[in-house]
């Protein structure tokens, strides 16, 4: 298999106006941390609208500094045992993923921790919960929750669960947090926050997030010659941007990106 030893340059011409960065002592948070979920979308009891409101799909994500939790983050994350979220019958098993994107302009040394504060989880089918921070995954088998009524507009009847996830893989640049349930049923959010040292600067959101640029692990045949594809994984939030890929000072790709997630080969 050939390897990429040449110099690779990505040039991104953003067609939309971007905002200047801003600094925070704490890094970021979603929700008030008050054992309630009223500040999230679909609350207090519209969980059956999860799919119709386009939650759980790969093209939808929450962007720190731009998204609104009351519009862009659902109070519930369904599991594959929840037929109201698309699983069951001819549809098969569906795993929903809720994703957060954020861009760090600086990353001071220190400890970083992702805190997941949950109002409750399903009382009889507790979730096997996966938290992915960039390329690192953390799995949790949660215990039975308190009541199914917490899903139906009664958050005070829940049993709080707090997970502290080490987040040393947080880096300068674009980061993503992906939350999914692999087995079992729903969980309900109270607050999600990232803690870290003082001095972290969050860059203002751009129209495009470049998630990763990597060489594929396989080869393809191009004109009778074996070649190793280059994969550019990006998320276009709105509008269009012009992507130019240079390899050893030669342009190998120019393309206008489309809204949503784009994986270009």
PDB file of C-alpha atoms in Angstrom:
ATOM      1  CA  UNK A   1       0.000   0.000   0.000  1.00  0.00           C
ATOM      2  CA  UNK A   2       1.338   3.408  -0.900  1.00  0.00           C
ATOM      3  CA  UNK A   3       1.695   6.105   1.717  1.00  0.00           C
ATOM      4  CA  UNK A   4       1.209   9.858   1.602  1.00  0.00           C
ATOM      5  CA  UNK A   5       4.611  11.510   2.030  1.00  0.00           C
ATOM      6  CA  UNK A   6       3.813  14.600  -0.015  1.00  0.00           C
ATOM      7  CA  UNK A   7       2.906  17.944   1.416  1.00  0.00           C
ATOM      8  CA  UNK A   8      -0.851  18.383   1.771  1.00  0.00           C
ATOM      9  CA  UNK A   9      -2.480  21.813   1.876  1.00  0.00           C
ATOM     10  CA  UNK A  10      -6.171  22.529   2.351  1.00  0.00           C
ATOM     11  CA  UNK A  11      -7.432  25.924   1.282  1.00  0.00           C
ATOM     12  CA  UNK A  12     -10.954  26.785   2.395  1.00  0.00           C
ATOM     13  CA  UNK A  13     -12.644  29.881   0.980  1.00  0.00           C
ATOM     14  CA  UNK A  14     -15.621  30.636   3.212  1.00  0.00           C
ATOM     15  CA  UNK A  15     -18.439  32.333   1.371  1.00  0.00           C
ATOM     16  CA  UNK A  16     -20.279  33.434   4.527  1.00  0.00           C
ATOM     17  CA  UNK A  17     -19.354  36.096   7.081  1.00  0.00           C
ATOM     18  CA  UNK A  18     -17.834  34.695  10.292  1.00  0.00           C
ATOM     19  CA  UNK A  19     -17.681  36.252  13.741  1.00  0.00           C
ATOM     20  CA  UNK A  20     -14.625  36.983  15.902  1.00  0.00           C
ATOM     21  CA  UNK A  21     -13.693  34.494  18.618  1.00  0.00           C
ATOM     22  CA  UNK A  22     -14.633  35.005  22.246  1.00  0.00           C
ATOM     23  CA  UNK A  23     -13.158  33.917  25.560  1.00  0.00           C
ATOM     24  CA  UNK A  24     -14.796  32.109  28.484  1.00  0.00           C
ATOM     25  CA  UNK A  25     -13.512  31.076  31.912  1.00  0.00           C
ATOM     26  CA  UNK A  26     -15.723  27.982  31.814  1.00  0.00           C
ATOM     27  CA  UNK A  27     -15.762  26.204  28.476  1.00  0.00           C
ATOM     28  CA  UNK A  28     -19.397  25.524  27.519  1.00  0.00           C
ATOM     29  CA  UNK A  29     -22.669  24.064  28.805  1.00  0.00           C
ATOM     30  CA  UNK A  30     -26.137  23.075  27.613  1.00  0.00           C
ATOM     31  CA  UNK A  31     -28.975  23.277  30.124  1.00  0.00           C
ATOM     32  CA  UNK A  32     -29.369  24.850  33.541  1.00  0.00           C
ATOM     33  CA  UNK A  33     -28.490  21.895  35.805  1.00  0.00           C
ATOM     34  CA  UNK A  34     -31.713  22.237  37.808  1.00  0.00           C
ATOM     35  CA  UNK A  35     -33.150  18.692  37.565  1.00  0.00           C
ATOM     36  CA  UNK A  36     -35.429  19.886  34.796  1.00  0.00           C
ATOM     37  CA  UNK A  37     -35.396  19.754  31.000  1.00  0.00           C
ATOM     38  CA  UNK A  38     -37.658  22.682  30.137  1.00  0.00           C
ATOM     39  CA  UNK A  39     -34.805  24.541  28.399  1.00  0.00           C
ATOM     40  CA  UNK A  40     -34.478  21.809  25.731  1.00  0.00           C
ATOM     41  CA  UNK A  41     -36.431  21.130  22.539  1.00  0.00           C
ATOM     42  CA  UNK A  42     -39.511  18.842  22.593  1.00  0.00           C
ATOM     43  CA  UNK A  43     -39.941  19.368  26.352  1.00  0.00           C
ATOM     44  CA  UNK A  44     -41.943  18.567  28.330  1.00  0.00           C
ATOM     45  CA  UNK A  45     -43.587  15.593  26.597  1.00  0.00           C
ATOM     46  CA  UNK A  46     -43.258  15.776  22.807  1.00  0.00           C
ATOM     47  CA  UNK A  47     -40.783  12.901  22.532  1.00  0.00           C
ATOM     48  CA  UNK A  48     -42.788  11.230  19.754  1.00  0.00           C
ATOM     49  CA  UNK A  49     -41.857  14.171  17.494  1.00  0.00           C
ATOM     50  CA  UNK A  50     -38.160  13.263  17.730  1.00  0.00           C
ATOM     51  CA  UNK A  51     -37.844  12.006  14.156  1.00  0.00           C
ATOM     52  CA  UNK A  52     -40.297  14.422  12.571  1.00  0.00           C
ATOM     53  CA  UNK A  53     -38.227  17.307  14.008  1.00  0.00           C
ATOM     54  CA  UNK A  54     -35.103  15.804  12.387  1.00  0.00           C
ATOM     55  CA  UNK A  55     -33.273  14.871  15.593  1.00  0.00           C
ATOM     56  CA  UNK A  56     -30.898  11.913  15.499  1.00  0.00           C
ATOM     57  CA  UNK A  57     -29.914  12.251  11.840  1.00  0.00           C
ATOM     58  CA  UNK A  58     -26.230  12.569  10.756  1.00  0.00           C
ATOM     59  CA  UNK A  59     -26.755  15.976   9.135  1.00  0.00           C
ATOM     60  CA  UNK A  60     -28.013  17.560  12.359  1.00  0.00           C
ATOM     61  CA  UNK A  61     -25.689  18.688  15.130  1.00  0.00           C
ATOM     62  CA  UNK A  62     -25.525  21.226  17.959  1.00  0.00           C
ATOM     63  CA  UNK A  63     -22.894  23.919  17.425  1.00  0.00           C
ATOM     64  CA  UNK A  64     -21.503  25.629  20.521  1.00  0.00           C
ATOM     65  CA  UNK A  65     -21.841  29.382  20.135  1.00  0.00           C
ATOM     66  CA  UNK A  66     -24.529  29.201  17.479  1.00  0.00           C
ATOM     67  CA  UNK A  67     -27.264  26.668  18.243  1.00  0.00           C
ATOM     68  CA  UNK A  68     -30.212  27.271  20.592  1.00  0.00           C
ATOM     69  CA  UNK A  69     -30.919  24.448  23.085  1.00  0.00           C
ATOM     70  CA  UNK A  70     -34.669  25.135  22.994  1.00  0.00           C
ATOM     71  CA  UNK A  71     -34.636  24.551  19.241  1.00  0.00           C
ATOM     72  CA  UNK A  72     -31.608  22.372  18.507  1.00  0.00           C
ATOM     73  CA  UNK A  73     -31.156  19.914  21.401  1.00  0.00           C
ATOM     74  CA  UNK A  74     -33.873  17.431  22.373  1.00  0.00           C
ATOM     75  CA  UNK A  75     -34.546  16.741  26.046  1.00  0.00           C
ATOM     76  CA  UNK A  76     -34.545  13.006  25.313  1.00  0.00           C
ATOM     77  CA  UNK A  77     -32.116  10.623  23.625  1.00  0.00           C
ATOM     78  CA  UNK A  78     -34.008   7.487  22.514  1.00  0.00           C
ATOM     79  CA  UNK A  79     -32.613   3.986  22.470  1.00  0.00           C
ATOM     80  CA  UNK A  80     -33.115   1.110  20.026  1.00  0.00           C
ATOM     81  CA  UNK A  81     -35.972  -0.262  22.214  1.00  0.00           C
ATOM     82  CA  UNK A  82     -38.054   2.877  21.641  1.00  0.00           C
ATOM     83  CA  UNK A  83     -40.396   2.248  18.717  1.00  0.00           C
ATOM     84  CA  UNK A  84     -41.519   5.896  18.691  1.00  0.00           C
ATOM     85  CA  UNK A  85     -37.974   6.767  17.531  1.00  0.00           C
ATOM     86  CA  UNK A  86     -37.979   4.511  14.485  1.00  0.00           C
ATOM     87  CA  UNK A  87     -37.056   1.031  15.780  1.00  0.00           C
ATOM     88  CA  UNK A  88     -39.137  -2.096  15.413  1.00  0.00           C
ATOM     89  CA  UNK A  89     -41.042  -4.044  12.783  1.00  0.00           C
ATOM     90  CA  UNK A  90     -39.769  -3.658   9.236  1.00  0.00           C
ATOM     91  CA  UNK A  91     -37.674  -0.633  10.260  1.00  0.00           C
ATOM     92  CA  UNK A  92     -35.227  -2.802  12.228  1.00  0.00           C
ATOM     93  CA  UNK A  93     -33.096  -1.469  15.065  1.00  0.00           C
ATOM     94  CA  UNK A  94     -32.274   2.228  14.869  1.00  0.00           C
ATOM     95  CA  UNK A  95     -29.502   3.864  16.909  1.00  0.00           C
ATOM     96  CA  UNK A  96     -29.901   7.623  17.304  1.00  0.00           C
ATOM     97  CA  UNK A  97     -26.880   9.903  17.726  1.00  0.00           C
ATOM     98  CA  UNK A  98     -26.883  13.410  19.183  1.00  0.00           C
ATOM     99  CA  UNK A  99     -23.748  15.357  18.308  1.00  0.00           C
ATOM    100  CA  UNK A 100     -22.085  18.535  19.583  1.00  0.00           C
ATOM    101  CA  UNK A 101     -19.450  20.443  17.589  1.00  0.00           C
ATOM    102  CA  UNK A 102     -17.126  23.077  19.017  1.00  0.00           C
ATOM    103  CA  UNK A 103     -13.945  24.807  17.903  1.00  0.00           C
ATOM    104  CA  UNK A 104     -11.171  25.663  20.366  1.00  0.00           C
ATOM    105  CA  UNK A 105      -8.902  28.527  19.388  1.00  0.00           C
ATOM    106  CA  UNK A 106      -6.633  27.653  22.338  1.00  0.00           C
ATOM    107  CA  UNK A 107      -6.225  24.572  24.516  1.00  0.00           C
ATOM    108  CA  UNK A 108      -4.269  25.279  27.716  1.00  0.00           C
ATOM    109  CA  UNK A 109      -2.713  22.316  29.512  1.00  0.00           C
ATOM    110  CA  UNK A 110      -4.825  20.836  32.274  1.00  0.00           C
ATOM    111  CA  UNK A 111      -7.599  18.360  32.995  1.00  0.00           C
ATOM    112  CA  UNK A 112     -10.706  18.342  30.814  1.00  0.00           C
ATOM    113  CA  UNK A 113     -13.923  16.587  31.859  1.00  0.00           C
ATOM    114  CA  UNK A 114     -17.259  16.176  30.109  1.00  0.00           C
ATOM    115  CA  UNK A 115     -20.109  16.190  32.652  1.00  0.00           C
ATOM    116  CA  UNK A 116     -23.398  14.533  31.675  1.00  0.00           C
ATOM    117  CA  UNK A 117     -26.149  15.349  34.183  1.00  0.00           C
ATOM    118  CA  UNK A 118     -29.258  13.270  33.476  1.00  0.00           C
ATOM    119  CA  UNK A 119     -32.764  13.773  34.847  1.00  0.00           C
ATOM    120  CA  UNK A 120     -33.558  10.054  34.602  1.00  0.00           C
ATOM    121  CA  UNK A 121     -33.305   6.938  32.424  1.00  0.00           C
ATOM    122  CA  UNK A 122     -35.866   4.268  31.560  1.00  0.00           C
ATOM    123  CA  UNK A 123     -36.841   2.349  34.729  1.00  0.00           C
ATOM    124  CA  UNK A 124     -36.927  -1.139  33.181  1.00  0.00           C
ATOM    125  CA  UNK A 125     -34.732  -0.904  30.096  1.00  0.00           C
ATOM    126  CA  UNK A 126     -31.759   1.221  31.192  1.00  0.00           C
ATOM    127  CA  UNK A 127     -29.483   2.306  28.345  1.00  0.00           C
ATOM    128  CA  UNK A 128     -26.069   1.053  27.402  1.00  0.00           C
ATOM    129  CA  UNK A 129     -24.747   4.524  26.704  1.00  0.00           C
ATOM    130  CA  UNK A 130     -21.812   5.466  24.478  1.00  0.00           C
ATOM    131  CA  UNK A 131     -20.004   8.807  24.682  1.00  0.00           C
ATOM    132  CA  UNK A 132     -17.536   9.525  21.914  1.00  0.00           C
ATOM    133  CA  UNK A 133     -15.175  12.485  22.213  1.00  0.00           C
ATOM    134  CA  UNK A 134     -13.344  12.881  18.916  1.00  0.00           C
ATOM    135  CA  UNK A 135     -11.940   9.375  18.263  1.00  0.00           C
ATOM    136  CA  UNK A 136     -12.140   8.127  21.852  1.00  0.00           C
ATOM    137  CA  UNK A 137     -15.202   6.242  23.094  1.00  0.00           C
ATOM    138  CA  UNK A 138     -16.453   5.748  26.653  1.00  0.00           C
ATOM    139  CA  UNK A 139     -19.211   3.195  27.405  1.00  0.00           C
ATOM    140  CA  UNK A 140     -21.578   3.126  30.400  1.00  0.00           C
ATOM    141  CA  UNK A 141     -24.194   0.587  31.415  1.00  0.00           C
ATOM    142  CA  UNK A 142     -26.638   2.716  33.394  1.00  0.00           C
ATOM    143  CA  UNK A 143     -28.821   1.384  36.198  1.00  0.00           C
ATOM    144  CA  UNK A 144     -32.625   1.385  36.217  1.00  0.00           C
ATOM    145  CA  UNK A 145     -34.215   4.806  36.405  1.00  0.00           C
ATOM    146  CA  UNK A 146     -37.063   5.936  38.644  1.00  0.00           C
ATOM    147  CA  UNK A 147     -40.194   6.312  36.529  1.00  0.00           C
ATOM    148  CA  UNK A 148     -41.555   6.353  32.993  1.00  0.00           C
ATOM    149  CA  UNK A 149     -43.453   9.493  34.005  1.00  0.00           C
ATOM    150  CA  UNK A 150     -40.255  11.527  33.779  1.00  0.00           C
ATOM    151  CA  UNK A 151     -40.481  11.167  30.001  1.00  0.00           C
ATOM    152  CA  UNK A 152     -44.039  12.523  30.068  1.00  0.00           C
ATOM    153  CA  UNK A 153     -43.537  15.967  31.572  1.00  0.00           C
ATOM    154  CA  UNK A 154     -42.713  15.098  35.191  1.00  0.00           C
ATOM    155  CA  UNK A 155     -38.941  15.630  35.548  1.00  0.00           C
ATOM    156  CA  UNK A 156     -39.089  15.956  39.341  1.00  0.00           C
ATOM    157  CA  UNK A 157     -40.038  12.280  39.606  1.00  0.00           C
ATOM    158  CA  UNK A 158     -36.685  11.238  38.136  1.00  0.00           C
ATOM    159  CA  UNK A 159     -33.534   9.811  39.709  1.00  0.00           C
ATOM    160  CA  UNK A 160     -30.543  11.967  38.815  1.00  0.00           C
ATOM    161  CA  UNK A 161     -27.520  10.379  37.149  1.00  0.00           C
ATOM    162  CA  UNK A 162     -24.206  12.229  36.793  1.00  0.00           C
ATOM    163  CA  UNK A 163     -21.435  10.883  34.563  1.00  0.00           C
ATOM    164  CA  UNK A 164     -17.946  12.391  34.583  1.00  0.00           C
ATOM    165  CA  UNK A 165     -16.090  11.482  31.408  1.00  0.00           C
ATOM    166  CA  UNK A 166     -12.341  12.198  31.082  1.00  0.00           C
ATOM    167  CA  UNK A 167     -11.837  14.359  27.999  1.00  0.00           C
ATOM    168  CA  UNK A 168      -8.061  14.510  27.531  1.00  0.00           C
ATOM    169  CA  UNK A 169      -8.615  13.983  23.784  1.00  0.00           C
ATOM    170  CA  UNK A 170     -10.089  17.489  23.462  1.00  0.00           C
ATOM    171  CA  UNK A 171      -7.757  19.380  21.148  1.00  0.00           C
ATOM    172  CA  UNK A 172      -7.150  22.781  19.661  1.00  0.00           C
ATOM    173  CA  UNK A 173      -9.353  23.093  16.600  1.00  0.00           C
ATOM    174  CA  UNK A 174     -12.597  21.307  15.775  1.00  0.00           C
ATOM    175  CA  UNK A 175     -13.919  18.802  18.334  1.00  0.00           C
ATOM    176  CA  UNK A 176     -17.030  16.677  18.330  1.00  0.00           C
ATOM    177  CA  UNK A 177     -18.973  14.869  21.049  1.00  0.00           C
ATOM    178  CA  UNK A 178     -21.345  12.108  19.913  1.00  0.00           C
ATOM    179  CA  UNK A 179     -23.896  10.550  22.289  1.00  0.00           C
ATOM    180  CA  UNK A 180     -25.744   7.343  21.450  1.00  0.00           C
ATOM    181  CA  UNK A 181     -27.572   4.443  23.103  1.00  0.00           C
ATOM    182  CA  UNK A 182     -26.573   1.021  21.789  1.00  0.00           C
ATOM    183  CA  UNK A 183     -28.994  -1.069  23.872  1.00  0.00           C
ATOM    184  CA  UNK A 184     -32.060  -0.334  25.961  1.00  0.00           C
ATOM    185  CA  UNK A 185     -34.258   2.748  26.041  1.00  0.00           C
ATOM    186  CA  UNK A 186     -34.218   6.485  26.592  1.00  0.00           C
ATOM    187  CA  UNK A 187     -32.374   8.892  28.838  1.00  0.00           C
ATOM    188  CA  UNK A 188     -33.290  12.494  29.677  1.00  0.00           C
ATOM    189  CA  UNK A 189     -30.885  15.438  29.758  1.00  0.00           C
ATOM    190  CA  UNK A 190     -30.578  18.017  32.521  1.00  0.00           C
ATOM    191  CA  UNK A 191     -27.198  19.550  31.631  1.00  0.00           C
ATOM    192  CA  UNK A 192     -24.146  18.793  29.508  1.00  0.00           C
ATOM    193  CA  UNK A 193     -20.994  20.774  30.167  1.00  0.00           C
ATOM    194  CA  UNK A 194     -17.303  20.663  29.404  1.00  0.00           C
ATOM    195  CA  UNK A 195     -14.977  21.631  32.240  1.00  0.00           C
ATOM    196  CA  UNK A 196     -11.335  22.542  31.909  1.00  0.00           C
ATOM    197  CA  UNK A 197      -8.621  24.993  32.898  1.00  0.00           C
ATOM    198  CA  UNK A 198      -9.069  28.747  32.742  1.00  0.00           C
ATOM    199  CA  UNK A 199      -7.957  30.472  29.569  1.00  0.00           C
ATOM    200  CA  UNK A 200      -9.701  28.278  27.011  1.00  0.00           C
ATOM    201  CA  UNK A 201     -10.883  30.326  24.036  1.00  0.00           C
ATOM    202  CA  UNK A 202     -13.788  29.062  21.955  1.00  0.00           C
ATOM    203  CA  UNK A 203     -13.619  30.194  18.350  1.00  0.00           C
ATOM    204  CA  UNK A 204     -16.782  31.672  16.935  1.00  0.00           C
ATOM    205  CA  UNK A 205     -18.642  29.152  14.773  1.00  0.00           C
ATOM    206  CA  UNK A 206     -17.920  29.196  11.060  1.00  0.00           C
ATOM    207  CA  UNK A 207     -20.129  28.034   8.241  1.00  0.00           C
ATOM    208  CA  UNK A 208     -17.917  24.938   7.809  1.00  0.00           C
ATOM    209  CA  UNK A 209     -16.217  22.617  10.286  1.00  0.00           C
ATOM    210  CA  UNK A 210     -13.416  20.391   8.932  1.00  0.00           C
ATOM    211  CA  UNK A 211     -13.634  17.350  11.184  1.00  0.00           C
ATOM    212  CA  UNK A 212     -10.673  15.381   9.841  1.00  0.00           C
ATOM    213  CA  UNK A 213      -8.349  14.860   6.875  1.00  0.00           C
ATOM    214  CA  UNK A 214      -6.984  11.304   6.652  1.00  0.00           C
ATOM    215  CA  UNK A 215      -5.603   8.794   4.192  1.00  0.00           C
ATOM    216  CA  UNK A 216      -7.943   5.862   3.531  1.00  0.00           C
ATOM    217  CA  UNK A 217      -6.873   2.426   4.746  1.00  0.00           C
ATOM    218  CA  UNK A 218      -7.475   0.878   1.312  1.00  0.00           C
ATOM    219  CA  UNK A 219      -6.371   1.515  -2.259  1.00  0.00           C
ATOM    220  CA  UNK A 220      -8.306   2.034  -5.478  1.00  0.00           C
ATOM    221  CA  UNK A 221      -7.340   1.599  -9.122  1.00  0.00           C
ATOM    222  CA  UNK A 222      -7.189   4.839 -11.142  1.00  0.00           C
ATOM    223  CA  UNK A 223      -6.291   4.413 -14.797  1.00  0.00           C
ATOM    224  CA  UNK A 224      -4.527   1.136 -14.064  1.00  0.00           C
ATOM    225  CA  UNK A 225      -2.500   2.654 -11.211  1.00  0.00           C
ATOM    226  CA  UNK A 226      -3.053   1.924  -7.540  1.00  0.00           C
ATOM    227  CA  UNK A 227      -3.851   5.020  -5.503  1.00  0.00           C
ATOM    228  CA  UNK A 228      -4.573   5.724  -1.865  1.00  0.00           C
ATOM    229  CA  UNK A 229      -7.649   7.956  -1.477  1.00  0.00           C
ATOM    230  CA  UNK A 230      -7.633  11.038   0.716  1.00  0.00           C
ATOM    231  CA  UNK A 231     -10.750  11.468   2.884  1.00  0.00           C
ATOM    232  CA  UNK A 232     -11.941  14.940   3.900  1.00  0.00           C
ATOM    233  CA  UNK A 233     -14.707  14.810   6.534  1.00  0.00           C
ATOM    234  CA  UNK A 234     -16.481  18.128   7.036  1.00  0.00           C
ATOM    235  CA  UNK A 235     -19.772  19.554   8.244  1.00  0.00           C
ATOM    236  CA  UNK A 236     -21.388  22.411   6.328  1.00  0.00           C
ATOM    237  CA  UNK A 237     -23.741  24.243   8.696  1.00  0.00           C
ATOM    238  CA  UNK A 238     -25.429  26.523   6.191  1.00  0.00           C
ATOM    239  CA  UNK A 239     -25.007  27.992   2.752  1.00  0.00           C
ATOM    240  CA  UNK A 240     -22.073  26.883   0.627  1.00  0.00           C
ATOM    241  CA  UNK A 241     -18.296  27.099   0.898  1.00  0.00           C
ATOM    242  CA  UNK A 242     -15.652  26.411  -1.707  1.00  0.00           C
ATOM    243  CA  UNK A 243     -13.229  23.637  -0.782  1.00  0.00           C
ATOM    244  CA  UNK A 244      -9.844  23.470  -2.496  1.00  0.00           C
ATOM    245  CA  UNK A 245      -7.465  20.578  -1.818  1.00  0.00           C
ATOM    246  CA  UNK A 246      -3.783  20.993  -2.745  1.00  0.00           C
ATOM    247  CA  UNK A 247      -1.372  18.051  -2.770  1.00  0.00           C
ATOM    248  CA  UNK A 248       2.309  18.921  -3.261  1.00  0.00           C
ATOM    249  CA  UNK A 249       1.226  22.379  -4.527  1.00  0.00           C
ATOM    250  CA  UNK A 250      -1.097  20.840  -7.111  1.00  0.00           C
ATOM    251  CA  UNK A 251      -4.875  21.306  -6.958  1.00  0.00           C
ATOM    252  CA  UNK A 252      -6.496  17.868  -6.809  1.00  0.00           C
ATOM    253  CA  UNK A 253     -10.047  18.918  -5.886  1.00  0.00           C
ATOM    254  CA  UNK A 254     -12.296  21.967  -5.954  1.00  0.00           C
ATOM    255  CA  UNK A 255     -15.884  21.627  -4.874  1.00  0.00           C
ATOM    256  CA  UNK A 256     -18.777  23.581  -3.394  1.00  0.00           C
ATOM    257  CA  UNK A 257     -19.930  21.856  -0.211  1.00  0.00           C
ATOM    258  CA  UNK A 258     -23.596  21.183   0.517  1.00  0.00           C
ATOM    259  CA  UNK A 259     -25.366  21.681   3.885  1.00  0.00           C
ATOM    260  CA  UNK A 260     -24.881  18.774   6.287  1.00  0.00           C
ATOM    261  CA  UNK A 261     -22.080  16.300   6.666  1.00  0.00           C
ATOM    262  CA  UNK A 262     -19.818  15.756   3.655  1.00  0.00           C
ATOM    263  CA  UNK A 263     -17.202  12.988   3.353  1.00  0.00           C
ATOM    264  CA  UNK A 264     -15.194  13.615   0.193  1.00  0.00           C
ATOM    265  CA  UNK A 265     -12.872  11.010  -1.350  1.00  0.00           C
TER     266      UNK A 265
END
